[in-house]
Coordinates of C-alpha atoms in Angstrom, one line a residue:
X6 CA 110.7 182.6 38.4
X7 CA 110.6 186.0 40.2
X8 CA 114.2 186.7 41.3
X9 CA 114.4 186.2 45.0
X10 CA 117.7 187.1 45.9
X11 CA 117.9 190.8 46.5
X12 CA 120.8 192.2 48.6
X13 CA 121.3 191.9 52.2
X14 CA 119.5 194.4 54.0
X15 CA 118.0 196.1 50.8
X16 CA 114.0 197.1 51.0
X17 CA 113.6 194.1 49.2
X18 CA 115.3 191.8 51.1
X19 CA 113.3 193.6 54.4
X20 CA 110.1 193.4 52.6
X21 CA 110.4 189.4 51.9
X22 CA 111.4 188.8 55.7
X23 CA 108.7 190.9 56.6
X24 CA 106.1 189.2 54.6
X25 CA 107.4 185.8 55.4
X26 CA 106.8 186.4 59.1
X27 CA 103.5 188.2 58.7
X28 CA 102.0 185.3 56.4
X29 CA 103.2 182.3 59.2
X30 CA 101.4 184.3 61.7
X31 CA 98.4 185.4 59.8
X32 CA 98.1 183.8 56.7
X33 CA 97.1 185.4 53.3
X34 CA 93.6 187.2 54.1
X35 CA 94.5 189.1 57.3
X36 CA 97.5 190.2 55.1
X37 CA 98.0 194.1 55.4
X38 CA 100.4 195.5 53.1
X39 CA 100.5 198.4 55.4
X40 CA 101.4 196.1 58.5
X41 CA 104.5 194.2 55.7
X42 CA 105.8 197.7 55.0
X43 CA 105.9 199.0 58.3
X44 CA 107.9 196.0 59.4
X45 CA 110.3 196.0 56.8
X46 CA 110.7 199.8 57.4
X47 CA 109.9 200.9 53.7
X48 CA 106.7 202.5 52.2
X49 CA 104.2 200.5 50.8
X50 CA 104.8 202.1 47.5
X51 CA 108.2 200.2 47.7
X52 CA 106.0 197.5 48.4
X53 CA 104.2 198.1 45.5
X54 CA 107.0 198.9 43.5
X55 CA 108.8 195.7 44.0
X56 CA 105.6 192.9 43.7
X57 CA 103.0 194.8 42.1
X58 CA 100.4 193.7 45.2
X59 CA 99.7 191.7 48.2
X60 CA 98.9 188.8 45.8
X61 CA 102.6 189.2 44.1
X62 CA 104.2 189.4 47.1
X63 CA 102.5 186.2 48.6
X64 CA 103.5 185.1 45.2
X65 CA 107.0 185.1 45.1
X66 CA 107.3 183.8 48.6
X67 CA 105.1 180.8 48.1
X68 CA 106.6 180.1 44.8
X69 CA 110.3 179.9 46.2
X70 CA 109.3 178.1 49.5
X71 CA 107.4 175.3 47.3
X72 CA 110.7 175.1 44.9
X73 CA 113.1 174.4 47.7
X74 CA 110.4 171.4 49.0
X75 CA 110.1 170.1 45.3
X76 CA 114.3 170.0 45.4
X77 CA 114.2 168.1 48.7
X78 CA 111.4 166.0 47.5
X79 CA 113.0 164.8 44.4
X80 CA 116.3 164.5 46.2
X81 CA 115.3 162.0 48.7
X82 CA 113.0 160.4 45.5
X83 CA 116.0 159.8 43.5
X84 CA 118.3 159.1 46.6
X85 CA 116.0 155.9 47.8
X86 CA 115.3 155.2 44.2
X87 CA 119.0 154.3 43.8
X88 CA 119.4 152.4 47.0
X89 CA 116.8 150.3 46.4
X90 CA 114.1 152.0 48.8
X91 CA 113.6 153.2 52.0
X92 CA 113.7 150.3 54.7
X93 CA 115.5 152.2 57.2
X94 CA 118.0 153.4 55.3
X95 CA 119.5 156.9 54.8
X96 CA 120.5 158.1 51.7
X97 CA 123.8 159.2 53.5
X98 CA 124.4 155.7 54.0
X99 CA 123.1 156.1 58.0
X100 CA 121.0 153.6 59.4
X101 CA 119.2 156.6 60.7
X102 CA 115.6 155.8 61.5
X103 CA 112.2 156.5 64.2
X104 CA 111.0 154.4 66.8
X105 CA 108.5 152.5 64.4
X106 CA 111.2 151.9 62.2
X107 CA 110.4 154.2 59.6
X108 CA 113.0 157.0 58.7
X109 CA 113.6 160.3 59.7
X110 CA 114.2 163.3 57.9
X111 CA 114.6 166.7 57.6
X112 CA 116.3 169.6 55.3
X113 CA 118.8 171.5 56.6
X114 CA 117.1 174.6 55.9
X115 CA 116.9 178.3 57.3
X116 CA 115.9 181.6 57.1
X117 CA 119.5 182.5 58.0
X118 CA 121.4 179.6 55.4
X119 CA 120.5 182.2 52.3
X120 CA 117.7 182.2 49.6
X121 CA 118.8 179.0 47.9
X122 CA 118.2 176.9 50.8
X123 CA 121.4 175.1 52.3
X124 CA 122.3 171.4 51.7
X125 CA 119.4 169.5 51.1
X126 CA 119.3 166.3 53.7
X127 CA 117.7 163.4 52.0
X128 CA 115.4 160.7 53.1
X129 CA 113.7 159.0 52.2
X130 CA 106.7 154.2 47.7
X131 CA 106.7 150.6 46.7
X132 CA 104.3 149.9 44.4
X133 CA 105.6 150.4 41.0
X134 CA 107.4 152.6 38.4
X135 CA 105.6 155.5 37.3
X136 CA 105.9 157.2 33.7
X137 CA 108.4 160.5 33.5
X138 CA 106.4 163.4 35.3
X139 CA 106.8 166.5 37.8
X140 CA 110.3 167.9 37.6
X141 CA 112.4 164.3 36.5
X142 CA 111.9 160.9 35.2
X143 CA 110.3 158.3 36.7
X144 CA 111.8 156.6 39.7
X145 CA 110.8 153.2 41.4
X146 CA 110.4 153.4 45.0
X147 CA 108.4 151.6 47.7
X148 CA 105.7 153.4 49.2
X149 CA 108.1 153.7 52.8
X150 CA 110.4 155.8 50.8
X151 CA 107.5 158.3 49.3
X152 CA 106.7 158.6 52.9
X153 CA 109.6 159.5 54.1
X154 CA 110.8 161.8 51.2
X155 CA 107.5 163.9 52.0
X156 CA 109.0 164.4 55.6
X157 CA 112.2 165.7 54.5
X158 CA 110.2 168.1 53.1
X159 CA 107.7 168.4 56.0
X160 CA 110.9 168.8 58.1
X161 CA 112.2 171.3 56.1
X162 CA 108.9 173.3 56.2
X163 CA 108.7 173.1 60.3
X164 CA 112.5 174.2 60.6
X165 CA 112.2 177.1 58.4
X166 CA 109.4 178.2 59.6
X167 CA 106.9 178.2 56.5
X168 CA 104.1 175.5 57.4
X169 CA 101.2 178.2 57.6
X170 CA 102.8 179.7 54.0
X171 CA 102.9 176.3 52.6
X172 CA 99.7 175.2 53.7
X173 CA 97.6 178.3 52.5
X174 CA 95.5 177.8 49.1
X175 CA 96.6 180.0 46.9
X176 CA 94.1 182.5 45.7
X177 CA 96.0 182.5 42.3
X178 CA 94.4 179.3 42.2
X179 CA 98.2 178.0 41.0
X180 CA 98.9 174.4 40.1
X181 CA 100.4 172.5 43.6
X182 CA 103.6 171.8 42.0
X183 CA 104.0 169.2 44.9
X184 CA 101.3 167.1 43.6
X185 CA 103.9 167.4 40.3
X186 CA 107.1 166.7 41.4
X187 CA 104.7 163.0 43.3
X188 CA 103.2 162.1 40.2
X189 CA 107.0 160.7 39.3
X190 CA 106.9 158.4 42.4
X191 CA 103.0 157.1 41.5
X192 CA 102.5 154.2 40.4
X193 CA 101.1 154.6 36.2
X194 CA 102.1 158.1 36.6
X195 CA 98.3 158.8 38.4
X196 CA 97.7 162.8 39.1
X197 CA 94.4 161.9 41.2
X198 CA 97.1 160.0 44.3
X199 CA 99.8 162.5 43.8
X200 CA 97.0 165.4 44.7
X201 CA 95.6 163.6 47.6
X202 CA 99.3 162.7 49.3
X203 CA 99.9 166.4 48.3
X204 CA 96.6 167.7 50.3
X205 CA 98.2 165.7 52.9
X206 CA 101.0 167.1 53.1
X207 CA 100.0 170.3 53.1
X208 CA 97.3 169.8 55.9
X209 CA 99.9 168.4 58.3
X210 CA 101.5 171.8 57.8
X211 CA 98.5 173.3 58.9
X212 CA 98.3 171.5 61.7
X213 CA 101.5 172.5 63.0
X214 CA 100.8 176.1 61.8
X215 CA 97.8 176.0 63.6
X216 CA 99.5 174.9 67.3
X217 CA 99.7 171.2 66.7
X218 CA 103.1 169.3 67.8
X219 CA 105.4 168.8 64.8
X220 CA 106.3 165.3 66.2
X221 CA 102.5 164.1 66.8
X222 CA 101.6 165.5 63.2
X223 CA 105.3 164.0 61.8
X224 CA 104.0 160.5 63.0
X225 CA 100.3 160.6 61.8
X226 CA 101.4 161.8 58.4
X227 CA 103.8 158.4 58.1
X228 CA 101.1 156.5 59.6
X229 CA 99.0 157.9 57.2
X230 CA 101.5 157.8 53.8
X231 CA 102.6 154.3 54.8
X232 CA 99.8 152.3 55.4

């Protein structure tokens, strides 16, 4: 993992601000490395210097913004797991829950709480125990729970201000290490389901990157995960 915690201020720290703001607004193609440098104030052989190019910058961001989701995911995974599932429950112990019964979520997360992401808030799929995969072992949980540990993260992603960086492909062509850290939560341990609830995912980021209201989406994407 590329280090992402350069010092306050530093042409580092500028250039990953920079870049962070640039890709929500713009997304990977209409990138300018020109545009990022500028911003953060620096020259774009700084740029350069510190990510190589506009694909190791998008890189390192995208990388550290799925890592803190995957941490929030598994939380609220292993959080339901051990109170038996979701069913209105908060793994705080808060009968804290939406109009429709299902619960609510969301990461306390921001682009001012520091690199490694502050406190993770946990919420919370029933249909079986899947086989050790993703980033723990396998956890039972009902299918309530799976959907409401994907909005912690989809939470997380609208309050930090990440759903168009989250929700671009990447042109690496990477592995969606979301899809990994669901295949623990699947029922047999399936990589096809985990995929398709990550796509999901991702395009209700999209939507709300692209101008859609983060409680409409929120609601169509637990309609959707919990049917």
């Amino acid at each position: 993992m590329t280090d992402w915690i350069p010092l306050p201020g530093s042409a580092k720290a500028r250039l990953l601000d920079a870049a962070i703001d640039h890709l929500q607004r713009q997304g990977y193609e209409a990138l300018s490395v020109q545009a990022v440098a500028r911003a953060a104030g620096v020259t774009t052989g700084s740029l350069y210097h510190h990510f190589g190019n506009k694909l190791g910058l998008f890189t390192v961001v995208r990388d550290e913004m799925d890592k803190r989701m995957v941490e929030r995911i598994e939380s609220a995974l292993d959080a339901l797991a051990a109170a038996g599932g979701a069913e209105g429950k908060d793994p705080d112990g808060e009968g804290r829950a939406g109009p429709d019964g299902a619960p609510r979520g969301g990461g306390r997360v921001g682009r001012n709480s520091g690199p490694g992401g502050g406190p993770a808030d946990v919420n919370g799929i029933p249909d079986g125990v899947a086989p050790a995969g993703g980033g723990g072992a396998a956890v039972a949980v009902d299918r309530a729970a799976l959907a409401a540990a994907l909005e912690v993260a989809f939470d997380a992603a609208v309050r930090f201000g990440v759903t168009r960086v989250l929700s671009e492909p990447r042109p690496d062509g990477g592995a969606d290490v979301i899809a990994a850290a669901l295949v623990r939560a699947v029922p047999g341990g399936a990589a096809a389901p985990a995929a398709i609830l990550a796509a999901a995912w991702r395009q209700a980021l999209r939507s709300v990157a692209d101008g859609g209201d983060p409680d409409e989406v929120r609601s169509g994407l637990r309609w959707l995960l919990a049917a």
